[in-house]
Coordinates of C-alpha atoms in Angstrom, one line a residue:
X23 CA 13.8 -34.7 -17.2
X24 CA 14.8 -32.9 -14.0
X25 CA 15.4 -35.6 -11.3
X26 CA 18.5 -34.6 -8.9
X27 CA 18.6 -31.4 -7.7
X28 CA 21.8 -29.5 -5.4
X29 CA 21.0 -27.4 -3.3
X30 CA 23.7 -24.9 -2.0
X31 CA 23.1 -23.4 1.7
X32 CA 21.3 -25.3 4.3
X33 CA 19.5 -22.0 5.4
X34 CA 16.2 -21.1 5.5
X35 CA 15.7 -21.0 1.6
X36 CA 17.9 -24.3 1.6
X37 CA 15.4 -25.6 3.7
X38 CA 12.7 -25.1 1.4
X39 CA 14.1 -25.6 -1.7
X40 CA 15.2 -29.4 -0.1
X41 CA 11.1 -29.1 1.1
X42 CA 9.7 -28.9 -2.4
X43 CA 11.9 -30.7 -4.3
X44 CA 10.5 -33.8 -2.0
X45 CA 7.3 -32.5 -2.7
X46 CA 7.1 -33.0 -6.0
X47 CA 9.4 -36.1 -6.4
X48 CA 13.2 -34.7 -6.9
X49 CA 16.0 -35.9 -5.1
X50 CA 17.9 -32.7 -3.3
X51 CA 21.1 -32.9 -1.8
X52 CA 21.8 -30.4 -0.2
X53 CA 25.1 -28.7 0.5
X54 CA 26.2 -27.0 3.9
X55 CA 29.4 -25.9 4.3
X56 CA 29.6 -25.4 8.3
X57 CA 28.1 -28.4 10.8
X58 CA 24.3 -27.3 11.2
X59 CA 21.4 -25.6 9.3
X60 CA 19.9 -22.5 9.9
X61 CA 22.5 -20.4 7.9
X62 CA 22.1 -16.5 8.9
X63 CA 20.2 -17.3 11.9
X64 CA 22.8 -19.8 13.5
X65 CA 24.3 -17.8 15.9
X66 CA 28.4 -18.6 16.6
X67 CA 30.5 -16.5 18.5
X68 CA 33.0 -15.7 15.9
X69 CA 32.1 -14.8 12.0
X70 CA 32.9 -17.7 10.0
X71 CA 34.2 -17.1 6.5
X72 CA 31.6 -17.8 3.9
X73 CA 29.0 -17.5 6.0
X74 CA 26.6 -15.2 7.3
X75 CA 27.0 -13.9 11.0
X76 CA 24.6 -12.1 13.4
X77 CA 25.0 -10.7 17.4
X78 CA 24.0 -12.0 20.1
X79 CA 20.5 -10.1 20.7
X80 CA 19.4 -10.3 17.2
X81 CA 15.4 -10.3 17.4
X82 CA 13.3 -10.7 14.6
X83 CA 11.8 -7.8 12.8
X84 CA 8.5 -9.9 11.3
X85 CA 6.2 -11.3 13.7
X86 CA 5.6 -14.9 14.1
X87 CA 2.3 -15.3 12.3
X88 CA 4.0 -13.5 9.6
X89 CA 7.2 -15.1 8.9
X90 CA 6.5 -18.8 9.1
X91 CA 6.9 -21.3 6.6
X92 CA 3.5 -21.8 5.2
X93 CA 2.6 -25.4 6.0
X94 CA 4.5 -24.9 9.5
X95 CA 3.3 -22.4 12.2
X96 CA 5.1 -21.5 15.4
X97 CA 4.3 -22.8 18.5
X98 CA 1.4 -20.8 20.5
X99 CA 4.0 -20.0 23.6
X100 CA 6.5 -18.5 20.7
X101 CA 6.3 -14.6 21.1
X102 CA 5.3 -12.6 18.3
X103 CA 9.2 -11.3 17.6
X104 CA 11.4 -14.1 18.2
X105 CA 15.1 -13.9 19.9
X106 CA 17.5 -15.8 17.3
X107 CA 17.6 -19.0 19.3
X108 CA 14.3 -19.5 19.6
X109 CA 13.9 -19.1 15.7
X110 CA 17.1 -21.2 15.3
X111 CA 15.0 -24.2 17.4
X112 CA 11.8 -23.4 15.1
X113 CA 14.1 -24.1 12.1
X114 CA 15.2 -27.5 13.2
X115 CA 11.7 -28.5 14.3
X116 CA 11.0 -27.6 10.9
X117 CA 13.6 -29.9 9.4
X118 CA 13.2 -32.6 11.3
X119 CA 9.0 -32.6 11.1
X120 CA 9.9 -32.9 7.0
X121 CA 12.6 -35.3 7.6
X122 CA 15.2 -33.0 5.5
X123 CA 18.3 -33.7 7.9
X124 CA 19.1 -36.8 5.8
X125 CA 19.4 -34.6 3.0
X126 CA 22.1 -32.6 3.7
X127 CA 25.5 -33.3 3.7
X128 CA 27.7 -31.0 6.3
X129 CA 30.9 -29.5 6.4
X130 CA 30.5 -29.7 2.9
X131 CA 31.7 -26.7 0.8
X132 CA 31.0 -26.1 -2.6
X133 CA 34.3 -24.7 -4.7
X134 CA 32.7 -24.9 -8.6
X135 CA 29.5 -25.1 -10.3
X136 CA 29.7 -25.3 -14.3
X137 CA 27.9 -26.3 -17.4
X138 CA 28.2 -29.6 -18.7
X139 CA 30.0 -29.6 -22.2
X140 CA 26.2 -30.9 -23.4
X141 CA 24.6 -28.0 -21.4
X142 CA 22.3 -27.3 -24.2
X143 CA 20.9 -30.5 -24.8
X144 CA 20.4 -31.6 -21.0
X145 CA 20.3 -28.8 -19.0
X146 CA 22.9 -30.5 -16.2
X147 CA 25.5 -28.8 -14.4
X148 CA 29.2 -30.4 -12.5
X149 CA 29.0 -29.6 -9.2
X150 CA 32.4 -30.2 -7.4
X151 CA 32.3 -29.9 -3.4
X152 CA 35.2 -30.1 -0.6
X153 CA 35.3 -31.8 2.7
X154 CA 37.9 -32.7 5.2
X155 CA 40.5 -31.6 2.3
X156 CA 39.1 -33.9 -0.7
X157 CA 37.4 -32.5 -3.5
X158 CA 34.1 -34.6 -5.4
X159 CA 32.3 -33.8 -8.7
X160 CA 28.9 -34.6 -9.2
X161 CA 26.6 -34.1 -12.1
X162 CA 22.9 -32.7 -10.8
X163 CA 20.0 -32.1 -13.6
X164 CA 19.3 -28.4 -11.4
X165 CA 20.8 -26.5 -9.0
X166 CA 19.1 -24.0 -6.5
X167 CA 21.6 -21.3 -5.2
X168 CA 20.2 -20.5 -1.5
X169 CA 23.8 -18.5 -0.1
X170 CA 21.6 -15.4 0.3
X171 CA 22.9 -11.9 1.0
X172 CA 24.3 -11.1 4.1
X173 CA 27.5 -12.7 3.7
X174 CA 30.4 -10.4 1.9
X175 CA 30.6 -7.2 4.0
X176 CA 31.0 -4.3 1.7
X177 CA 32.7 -1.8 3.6
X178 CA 33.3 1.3 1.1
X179 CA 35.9 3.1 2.3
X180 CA 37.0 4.9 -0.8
X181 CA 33.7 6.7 0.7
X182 CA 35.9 7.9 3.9
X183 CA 38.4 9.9 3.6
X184 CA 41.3 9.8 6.3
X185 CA 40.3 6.6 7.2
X186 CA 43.7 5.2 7.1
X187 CA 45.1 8.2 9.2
X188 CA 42.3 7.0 12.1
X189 CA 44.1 5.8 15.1
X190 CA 41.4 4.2 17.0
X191 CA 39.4 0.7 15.5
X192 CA 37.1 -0.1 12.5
X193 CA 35.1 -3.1 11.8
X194 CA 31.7 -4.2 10.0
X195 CA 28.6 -4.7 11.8
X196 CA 29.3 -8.4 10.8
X197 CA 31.6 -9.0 13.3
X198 CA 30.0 -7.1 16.4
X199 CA 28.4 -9.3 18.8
X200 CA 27.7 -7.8 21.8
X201 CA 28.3 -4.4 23.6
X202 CA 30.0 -5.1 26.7
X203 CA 33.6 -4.7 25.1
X204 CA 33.0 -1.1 24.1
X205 CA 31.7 -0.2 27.4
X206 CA 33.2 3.9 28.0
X207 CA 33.9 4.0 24.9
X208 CA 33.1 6.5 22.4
X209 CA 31.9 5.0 19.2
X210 CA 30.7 6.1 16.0
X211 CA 28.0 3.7 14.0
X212 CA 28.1 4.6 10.2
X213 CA 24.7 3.4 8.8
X214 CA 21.0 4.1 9.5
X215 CA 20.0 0.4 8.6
X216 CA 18.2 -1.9 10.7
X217 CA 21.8 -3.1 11.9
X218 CA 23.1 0.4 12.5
X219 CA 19.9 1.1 14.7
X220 CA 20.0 -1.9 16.5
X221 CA 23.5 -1.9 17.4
X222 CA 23.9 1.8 18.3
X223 CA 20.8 1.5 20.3
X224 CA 22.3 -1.6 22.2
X225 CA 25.7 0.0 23.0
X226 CA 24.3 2.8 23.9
X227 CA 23.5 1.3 27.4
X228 CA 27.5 0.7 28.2
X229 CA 29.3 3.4 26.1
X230 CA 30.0 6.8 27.1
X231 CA 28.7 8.3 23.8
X232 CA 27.2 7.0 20.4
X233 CA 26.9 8.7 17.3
X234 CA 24.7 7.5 14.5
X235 CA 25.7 8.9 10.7
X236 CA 23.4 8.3 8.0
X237 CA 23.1 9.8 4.9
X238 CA 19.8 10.1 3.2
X239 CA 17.7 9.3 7.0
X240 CA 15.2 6.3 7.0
X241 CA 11.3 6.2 8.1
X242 CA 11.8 4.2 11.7
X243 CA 9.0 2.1 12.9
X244 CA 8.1 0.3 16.1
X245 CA 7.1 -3.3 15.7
X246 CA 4.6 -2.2 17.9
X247 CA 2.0 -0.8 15.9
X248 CA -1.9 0.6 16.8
X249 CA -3.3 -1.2 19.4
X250 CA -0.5 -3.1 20.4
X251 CA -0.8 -5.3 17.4
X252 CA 2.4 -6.3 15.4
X253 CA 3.0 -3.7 12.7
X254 CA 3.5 -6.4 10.0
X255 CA -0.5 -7.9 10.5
X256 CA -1.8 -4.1 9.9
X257 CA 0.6 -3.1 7.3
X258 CA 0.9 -5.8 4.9
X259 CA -2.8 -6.7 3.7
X260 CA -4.1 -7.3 0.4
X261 CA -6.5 -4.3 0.4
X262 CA -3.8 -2.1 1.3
X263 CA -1.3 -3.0 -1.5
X264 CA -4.7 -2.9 -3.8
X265 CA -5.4 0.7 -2.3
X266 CA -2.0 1.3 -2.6
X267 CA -1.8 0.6 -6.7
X268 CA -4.8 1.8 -7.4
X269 CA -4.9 5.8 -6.1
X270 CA -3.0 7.9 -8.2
X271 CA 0.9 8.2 -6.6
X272 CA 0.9 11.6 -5.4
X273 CA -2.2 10.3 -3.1
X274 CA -0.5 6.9 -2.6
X275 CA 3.0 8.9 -1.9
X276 CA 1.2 11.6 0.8
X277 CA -0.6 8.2 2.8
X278 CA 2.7 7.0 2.9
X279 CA 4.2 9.8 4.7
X280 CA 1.6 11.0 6.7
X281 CA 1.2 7.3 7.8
X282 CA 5.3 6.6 8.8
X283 CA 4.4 10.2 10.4
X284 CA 2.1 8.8 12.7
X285 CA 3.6 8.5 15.8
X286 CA 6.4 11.5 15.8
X287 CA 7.9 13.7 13.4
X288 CA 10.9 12.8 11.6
X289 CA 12.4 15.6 11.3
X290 CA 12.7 16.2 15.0
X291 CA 14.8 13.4 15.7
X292 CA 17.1 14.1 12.8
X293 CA 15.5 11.0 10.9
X294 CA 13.6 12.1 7.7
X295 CA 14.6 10.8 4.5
X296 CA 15.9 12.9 1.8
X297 CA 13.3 11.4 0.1
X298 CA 10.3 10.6 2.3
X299 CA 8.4 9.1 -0.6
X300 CA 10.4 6.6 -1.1
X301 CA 9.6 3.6 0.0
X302 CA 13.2 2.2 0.6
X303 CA 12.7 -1.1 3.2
X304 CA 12.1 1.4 6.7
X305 CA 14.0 0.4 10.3
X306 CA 12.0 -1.3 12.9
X307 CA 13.3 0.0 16.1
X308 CA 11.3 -0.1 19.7
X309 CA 14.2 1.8 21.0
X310 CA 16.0 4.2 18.9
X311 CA 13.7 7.3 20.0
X312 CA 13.7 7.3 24.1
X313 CA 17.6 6.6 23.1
X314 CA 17.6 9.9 20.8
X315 CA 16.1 11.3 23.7
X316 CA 18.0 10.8 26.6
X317 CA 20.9 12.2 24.4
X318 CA 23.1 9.0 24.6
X319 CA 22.8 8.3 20.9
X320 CA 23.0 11.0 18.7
X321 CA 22.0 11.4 14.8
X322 CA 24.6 13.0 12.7
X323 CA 24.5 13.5 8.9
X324 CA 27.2 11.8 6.8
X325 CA 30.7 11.7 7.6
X326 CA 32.9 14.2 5.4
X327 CA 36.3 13.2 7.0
X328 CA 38.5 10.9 9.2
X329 CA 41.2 12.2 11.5
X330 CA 43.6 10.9 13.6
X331 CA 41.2 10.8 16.6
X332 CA 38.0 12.4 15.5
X333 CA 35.5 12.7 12.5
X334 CA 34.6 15.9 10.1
X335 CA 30.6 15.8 9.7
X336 CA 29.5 17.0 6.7
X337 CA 27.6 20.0 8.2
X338 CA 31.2 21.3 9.9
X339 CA 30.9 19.4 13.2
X340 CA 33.8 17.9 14.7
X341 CA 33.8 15.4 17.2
X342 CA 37.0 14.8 19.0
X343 CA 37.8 11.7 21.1
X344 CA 36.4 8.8 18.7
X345 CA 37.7 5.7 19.9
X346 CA 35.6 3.6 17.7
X347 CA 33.8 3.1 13.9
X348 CA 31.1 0.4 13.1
X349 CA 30.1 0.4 9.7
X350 CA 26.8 -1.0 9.1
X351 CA 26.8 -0.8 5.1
X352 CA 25.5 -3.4 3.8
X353 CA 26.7 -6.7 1.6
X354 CA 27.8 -6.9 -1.5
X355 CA 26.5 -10.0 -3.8
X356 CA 29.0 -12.6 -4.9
X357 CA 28.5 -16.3 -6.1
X358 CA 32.8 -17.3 -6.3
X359 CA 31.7 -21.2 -6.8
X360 CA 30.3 -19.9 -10.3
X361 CA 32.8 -21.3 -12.9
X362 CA 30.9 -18.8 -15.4
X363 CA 30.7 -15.2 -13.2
X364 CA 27.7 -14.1 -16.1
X365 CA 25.8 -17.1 -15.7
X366 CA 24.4 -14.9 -12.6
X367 CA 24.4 -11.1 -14.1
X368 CA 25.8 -8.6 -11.3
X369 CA 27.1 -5.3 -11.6
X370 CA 27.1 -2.8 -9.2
X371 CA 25.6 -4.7 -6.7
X372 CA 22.8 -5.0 -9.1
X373 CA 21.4 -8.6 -10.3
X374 CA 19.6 -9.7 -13.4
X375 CA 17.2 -12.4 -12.6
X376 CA 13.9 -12.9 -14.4
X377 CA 11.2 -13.1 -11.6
X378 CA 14.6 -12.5 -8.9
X379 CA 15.2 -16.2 -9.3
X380 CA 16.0 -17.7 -12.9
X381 CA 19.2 -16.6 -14.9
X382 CA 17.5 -15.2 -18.3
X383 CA 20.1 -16.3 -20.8
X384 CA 20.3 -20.0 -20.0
X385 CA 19.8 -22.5 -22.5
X386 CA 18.1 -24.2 -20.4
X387 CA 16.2 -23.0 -17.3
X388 CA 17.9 -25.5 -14.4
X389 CA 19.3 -22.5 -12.3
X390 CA 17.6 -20.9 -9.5
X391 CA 18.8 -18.2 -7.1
X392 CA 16.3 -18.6 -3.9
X393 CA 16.4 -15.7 -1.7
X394 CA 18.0 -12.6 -3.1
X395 CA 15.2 -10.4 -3.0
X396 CA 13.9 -8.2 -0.1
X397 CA 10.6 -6.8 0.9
X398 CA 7.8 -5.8 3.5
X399 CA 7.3 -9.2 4.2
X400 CA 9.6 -11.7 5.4
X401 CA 12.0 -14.0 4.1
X402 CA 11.2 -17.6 4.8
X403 CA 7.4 -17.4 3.0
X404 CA 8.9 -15.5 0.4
X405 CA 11.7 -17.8 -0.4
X406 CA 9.0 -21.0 0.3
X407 CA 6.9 -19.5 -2.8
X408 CA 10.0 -19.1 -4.6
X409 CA 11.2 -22.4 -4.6
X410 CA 8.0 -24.2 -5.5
X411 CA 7.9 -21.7 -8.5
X412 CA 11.7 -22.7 -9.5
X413 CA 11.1 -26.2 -9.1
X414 CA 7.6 -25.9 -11.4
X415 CA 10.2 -24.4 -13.8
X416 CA 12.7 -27.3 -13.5
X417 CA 9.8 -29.5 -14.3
X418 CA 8.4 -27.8 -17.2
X419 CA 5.0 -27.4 -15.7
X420 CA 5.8 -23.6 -15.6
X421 CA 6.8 -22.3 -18.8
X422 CA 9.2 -19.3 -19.4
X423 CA 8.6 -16.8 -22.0
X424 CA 11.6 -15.9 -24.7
X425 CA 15.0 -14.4 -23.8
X426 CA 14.2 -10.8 -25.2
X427 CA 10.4 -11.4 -23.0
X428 CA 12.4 -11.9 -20.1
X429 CA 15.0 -9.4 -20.4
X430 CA 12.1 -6.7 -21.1
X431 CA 10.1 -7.8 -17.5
X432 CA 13.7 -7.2 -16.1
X433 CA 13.7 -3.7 -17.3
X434 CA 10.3 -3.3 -16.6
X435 CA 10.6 -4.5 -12.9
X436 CA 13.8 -2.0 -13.0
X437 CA 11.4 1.2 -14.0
X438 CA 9.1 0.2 -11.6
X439 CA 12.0 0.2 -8.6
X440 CA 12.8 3.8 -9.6
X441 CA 9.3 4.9 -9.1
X442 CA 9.1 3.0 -5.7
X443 CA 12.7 3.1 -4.3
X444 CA 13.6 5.8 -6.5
X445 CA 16.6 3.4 -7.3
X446 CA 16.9 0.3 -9.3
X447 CA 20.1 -1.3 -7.7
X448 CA 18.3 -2.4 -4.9
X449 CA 16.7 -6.0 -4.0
X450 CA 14.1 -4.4 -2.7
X451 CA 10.2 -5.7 -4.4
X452 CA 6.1 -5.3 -3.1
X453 CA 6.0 -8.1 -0.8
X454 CA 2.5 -9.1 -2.0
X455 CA 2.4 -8.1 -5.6
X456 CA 5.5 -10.5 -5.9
X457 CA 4.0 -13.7 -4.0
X458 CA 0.9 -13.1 -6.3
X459 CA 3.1 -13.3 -9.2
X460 CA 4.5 -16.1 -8.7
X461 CA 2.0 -18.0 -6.7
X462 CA -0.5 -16.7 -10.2
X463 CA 1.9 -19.1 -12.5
X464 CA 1.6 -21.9 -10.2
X465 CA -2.0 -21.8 -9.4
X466 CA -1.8 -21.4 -5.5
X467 CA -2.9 -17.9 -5.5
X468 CA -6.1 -17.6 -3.6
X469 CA -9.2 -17.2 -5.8
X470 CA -11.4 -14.4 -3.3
X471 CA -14.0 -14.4 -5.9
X472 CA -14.6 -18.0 -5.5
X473 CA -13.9 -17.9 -1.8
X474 CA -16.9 -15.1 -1.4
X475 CA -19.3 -17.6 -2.8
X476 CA -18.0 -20.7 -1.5
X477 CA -16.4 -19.6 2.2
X478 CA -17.5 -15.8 2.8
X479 CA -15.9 -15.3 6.1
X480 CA -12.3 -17.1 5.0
X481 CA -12.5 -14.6 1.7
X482 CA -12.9 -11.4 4.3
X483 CA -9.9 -12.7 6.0
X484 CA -7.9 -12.8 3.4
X485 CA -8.6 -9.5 1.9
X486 CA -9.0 -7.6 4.4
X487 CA -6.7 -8.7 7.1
X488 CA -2.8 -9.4 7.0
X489 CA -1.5 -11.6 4.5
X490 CA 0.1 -14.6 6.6
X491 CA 1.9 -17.3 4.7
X492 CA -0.7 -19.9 5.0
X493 CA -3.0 -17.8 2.2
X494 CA -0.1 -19.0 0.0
X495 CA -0.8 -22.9 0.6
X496 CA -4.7 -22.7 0.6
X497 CA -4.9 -24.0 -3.3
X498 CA -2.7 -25.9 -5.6
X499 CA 0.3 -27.3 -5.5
X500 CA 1.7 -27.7 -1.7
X501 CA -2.1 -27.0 -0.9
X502 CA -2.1 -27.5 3.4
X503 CA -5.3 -29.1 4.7
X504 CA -4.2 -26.7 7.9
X505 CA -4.3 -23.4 6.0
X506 CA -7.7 -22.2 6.5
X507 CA -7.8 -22.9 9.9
X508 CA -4.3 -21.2 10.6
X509 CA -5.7 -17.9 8.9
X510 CA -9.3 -17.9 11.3
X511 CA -7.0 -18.4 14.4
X512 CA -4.0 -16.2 13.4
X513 CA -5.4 -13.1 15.8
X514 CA -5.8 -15.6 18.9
X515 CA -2.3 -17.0 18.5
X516 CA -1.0 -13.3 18.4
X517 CA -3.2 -12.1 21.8
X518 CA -2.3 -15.4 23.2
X519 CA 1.4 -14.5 22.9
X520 CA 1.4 -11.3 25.0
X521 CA -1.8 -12.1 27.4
X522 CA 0.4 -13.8 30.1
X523 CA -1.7 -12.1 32.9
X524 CA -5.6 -12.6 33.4
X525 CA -6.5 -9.0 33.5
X526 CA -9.7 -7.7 33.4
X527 CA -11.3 -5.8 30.3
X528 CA -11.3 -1.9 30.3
X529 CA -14.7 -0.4 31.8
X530 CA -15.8 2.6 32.1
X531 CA -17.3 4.5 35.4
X532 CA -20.7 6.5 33.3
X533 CA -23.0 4.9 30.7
X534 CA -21.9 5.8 26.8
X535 CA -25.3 7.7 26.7
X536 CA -25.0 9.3 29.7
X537 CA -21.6 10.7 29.2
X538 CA -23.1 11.9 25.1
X539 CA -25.5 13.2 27.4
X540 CA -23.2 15.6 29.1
X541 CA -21.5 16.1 26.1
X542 CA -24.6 17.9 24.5
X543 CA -26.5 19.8 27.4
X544 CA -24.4 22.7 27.3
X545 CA -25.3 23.0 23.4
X546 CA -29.2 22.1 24.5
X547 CA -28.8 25.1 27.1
X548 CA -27.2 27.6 24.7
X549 CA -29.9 26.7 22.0
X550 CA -32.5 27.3 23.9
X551 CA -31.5 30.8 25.3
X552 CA -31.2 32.1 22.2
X553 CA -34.1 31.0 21.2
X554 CA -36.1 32.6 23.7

C-alpha cells in the first residue's frame, strides 16, 4: 500500500501534488532545491542552475478566474492578469492556508531516484537528496516528478550558421531580465513565442532597433478579448470545445482562422503561420502590434546566416550593425536525477507518458510526472487534476489498462496532435477534453445532465460559459463546498477587477424606436412613390 510519497519541485504542481496526497491520507515530503516555493514563478535576479528563471515584468497570460487552484480563488482586488509577484504572494497564501510549508524540506536537491532491487513486488523507489554537502537515501512507496519544463534552455545553434564568427553577444531568453542594459542597442530576438514577443516588445522602448525572426509565424492574441472581457472566459468553454469536435475539420479549421482573424490580418504584420490551421499554443500579446507599427520592432523571417556584425535573412536581407541575439527557443526536457533515463521515455524532445503523467512500462504504477503538458488553459488547474488522478492511481482506486492498451492511447493521442498541431513532438493537448479525461476516471467530472434537473441555472453556467477550475471540484473526490458559488460569481469578480471608477452606464440621446424609425422612413417614402 502506497503510504509515503516524494515529491520533487516545490512549484506550483509540487504544491498540489503535496495538497492531495494530504487529501487522501499520504504523507508527502516534498523536495526543493533552492530556499522558497513557487518554482518558475519565484522571481531572483540571476538564473539559478536547475531551476526555472523568468524577467522581471513577467505577467500572466490566463486570467485570474481561470488559472486558480480549484478549491482556492484569488483575492477580489487581484487583477484579472497578475504581475509575477503578486502571483508568487497568491502561491504562498495558498501554502500556508493548506498548511503544506511543513512539508517541504529546502535547499534540498535531489541527485538519484531508482528502483528498489524488489521494485516489482512493492512498487518503492530510493530516493537520495543533497544538502549543505551531505547526501541521504530514503525509500518512498511513490514519487511525483513536479521539475516542469522551462528549465534546460535549448538553444540550437547547429540551426545558425556563423554563429561562432558573430562578434557581438548571445544569450537565452532565460537569462534576460529586464531591458534597460540594451538600451541603443540594436538587437535581434530569434523566436516568435510568447517569450520572444514579450521581450522584443519590452526592449523595444529603450533600444534603437529590434528585430523579431520567426519561422513558421504564430496567431497573436490580446488578452483583451470582445467586450473587454479576458480572452480565456470567452475562449475556453465547454460548448465551444463540443462545437469544436463535432463540425467536420475543414469547418472547425475555417472558424479557427477567421476567428484569430478577427481583429487584424495576419499577414499584414508579417505574422501568419505557415500553417494557419494549426492550432499550435498562439502568443498573447497587448502590445506587439502598435510596436509593429510604430516600426521600432520589426518581423523578419528566419535567419539564414550569422556574420561578423550582421545577419543573412532568409529572403536576402541583410542587416548590418547587430550588436545583440536573444534566442527565445524553447526548453528541452531532461530528468538527470533518473538513475534509469527510460524509466521516463524522451526522444527528440518528445515524451511517452500514458495520460502525460504515468510512465507506461512500470511494473508498478508509483511514478508520476505532474506538469509536462501544455494547453489553452492554464497550468496550476491542470496540474491540480493531474495530481489527484496520479495519486487515485497510487492508491489503486483508479486502475490502468495493460502495457500494449497504454502504449496504443499514446499513439493514439500522437495521431491526434498531427491533426491539431500538425506535429506530435509537442506538449501541446485540448485543455478541456484533457481535464474531462481525467477528472471522467475519478468521478469529479461535472454531470450537466443531472445538474439541468437538479440545479438548471449552475448547469447553464457550466456549459455555456468559461470553464474555470472550480467546475473541476464540484463532485467527487476534493469536492469544494465553495465551487458552485465561485462559478455564479466568477463574472462579478472579473468586472470588479477593472471597475475602479464609478462611471455611469452608456445612454443613448433618441429612443431605440425612434431612431428604427428614421431608419425606415426613407424606405416608407420610396415605397410609396412608386406605388402611386
Amino acid at each position: 500500500m502506497v503510504r509515503r510519497v516524494a515529491v520533487v519541485g516545490a512549484g506550483i504542481s509540487g504544491l498540489a501534488a503535496t495538497k492531495c496526497c494530504l487529501e487522501e491520507g499520504l504523507e508527502p515530503t516534498c523536495f526543493e532545491q533552492s530556499e522558497d516555493i513557487g518554482g518558475l514563478w519565484r522571481y531572483t535576479e540571476k538564473p539559478e542552475e536547475g531551476r526555472a528563471s523568468i524577467y522581471r515584468n513577467v505577467i500572466t497570460n490566463s486570467c485570474k478566474e481561470m488559472m486558480c487552484y480549484p478549491d482556492f480563488p484569488f483575492p477580489d482586488d487581484y487583477p484579472n492578469y497578475i504581475h509575477n509577484t503578486r502571483l508568487q504572494k497568491y502561491i504562498h497564501d495558498y501554502a500556508q492556508h493548506f498548511d503544506l510549508l511543513q512539508h517541504i524540506r529546502f535547499k534540498t536537491t535531489v541527485t538519484k531516484i531508482r528502483k528498489r532491487p524488489d521494485f516489482s513486488a512493492t512498487g518503492q523507489w530510493e530516493v537520495v537528496t543533497r544538502k549543505d554537502g551531505k547526501e541521504e537515501a530514503a525509500v518512498f512507496d511513490a514519487v511525483m516528478v513536479c521539475t516542469g519544463h522551462h528549465v534546460y534552455p535549448n538553444i540550437p545553434l547547429a540551426h545558425f550558421p556563423g554563429i561562432e564568427k558573430f562578434k557581438g553577444c548571445y544569450l537565452h531568453s532565460r537569462e534576460y531580465k529586464e531591458p534597460e542594459k540594451f538600451r541603443g542597442k540594436k538587437v535581434l530576438v530569434v523566436g516568435l513565442g510568447n517569450s520572444g514577443c514579450d521581450i522584443a516588445v519590452e526592449l523595444s522602448t529603450v533600444a534603437s532597433q529590434v528585430y523579431l525572426s520567426s519561422r513558421r509565424g504564430s496567431w497573436v492574441m490580446s488578452r483583451v478579448w470582445n467586450f473587454g472581457y479576458p480572452w480565456d472566459m470567452l475562449l475556453i468553454t465547454r460548448f465551444w470545445t463540443w462545437l469544436d469536435n463535432f463540425l467536420p475539420q475543414a469547418v472547425s479549421d475555417w472558424l479557427y482562422v477567421r476567428s484569430m482573424n478577427q481583429q487584424y490580418k495576419h499577414e499584414d504584420f508579417g505574422l501568419m503561420p505557415v500553417d494557419g490551421a494549426s492550432r499550435r499554443e498562439p502568443v498573447l500579446n497587448d502590445d506587439i502590434l502598435s510596436r509593429i507599427t510604430c516600426g521600432v520592432v520589426l518581423i523578419k523571417p528566419s535567419v539564414k546566416e550569422f556574420r561578423e556584425t550582421s545577419v543573412l535573412f532568409q529572403d536576402g536581407t541583410v542587416q548590418d550593425d547587430l550588436d545583440v541575439v536573444i534566442f527565445a527557443t524553447g526548453y528541452s526536457h531532461s530528468f538527470p536525477f533518473m538513475e534509469d533515463e527510460s524509466i521516463i521515455e524522451s526522444r527528440n524532445n518528445e515524451v511517452n507518458l500514458y495520460k502525460c503523467i504515468v510512465p507506461p512500462r512500470l511494473e508498478k504504477p508509483t511514478m508520476a510526472v505532474i506538469g509536462l503538458v501544455q494547453s489553452f488553459g492554464s497550468a496550476i488547474p491542470t496540474a491540480d487534476v493531474q495530481c489527484r488522478w496520479a495519486v487515485k492511481v497510487f492508491q489503486g482506486l483508479c486502475t490502468l489498462p495493460s502495457v500494449s492498451e497504454m502504449l496504443e492511447d499514446i499513439e493514439e493521442k500522437k495521431r491526434n496532435k498531427i491533426r491539431w498541431f500538425r506535429t506530435s513532438d509537442t506538449l501541446q493537448t485540448d485543455y478541456i477534453t484533457y481535464m474531462n479525461e481525467l477528472t471522467s476516471a475519478i468521478g469529479a467530472k461535472p454531470n450537466v445532465l443531472k445538474l439541468l434537473l437538479t440545479d438548471p441555472l449552475l448547469a447553464l453556467k457550466v456549459v455555456f460559459g468559461p470553464c474555470t477550475p472550480y467546475q473541476f471540484r464540484l463532485t467527487g473526490p476534493g469536492k469544494w463546498s465553495g465551487a458552485r458559488r465561485a462559478i455564479l460569481t466568477q463574472w462579478d469578480r472579473t468586472v470588479k477587477a477593472t471597475r475602479t471608477r464609478e462611471a455611469p452606464p452608456a445612454t443613448t440621446t433618441l429612443p431605440s424606436l425612434l431612431v428604427l424609425g428614421m431608419l425606415f422612413l426613407p424606405l416608407l417614402l420610396l415605397l410609396t412613390v412608386l406605388y402611386w
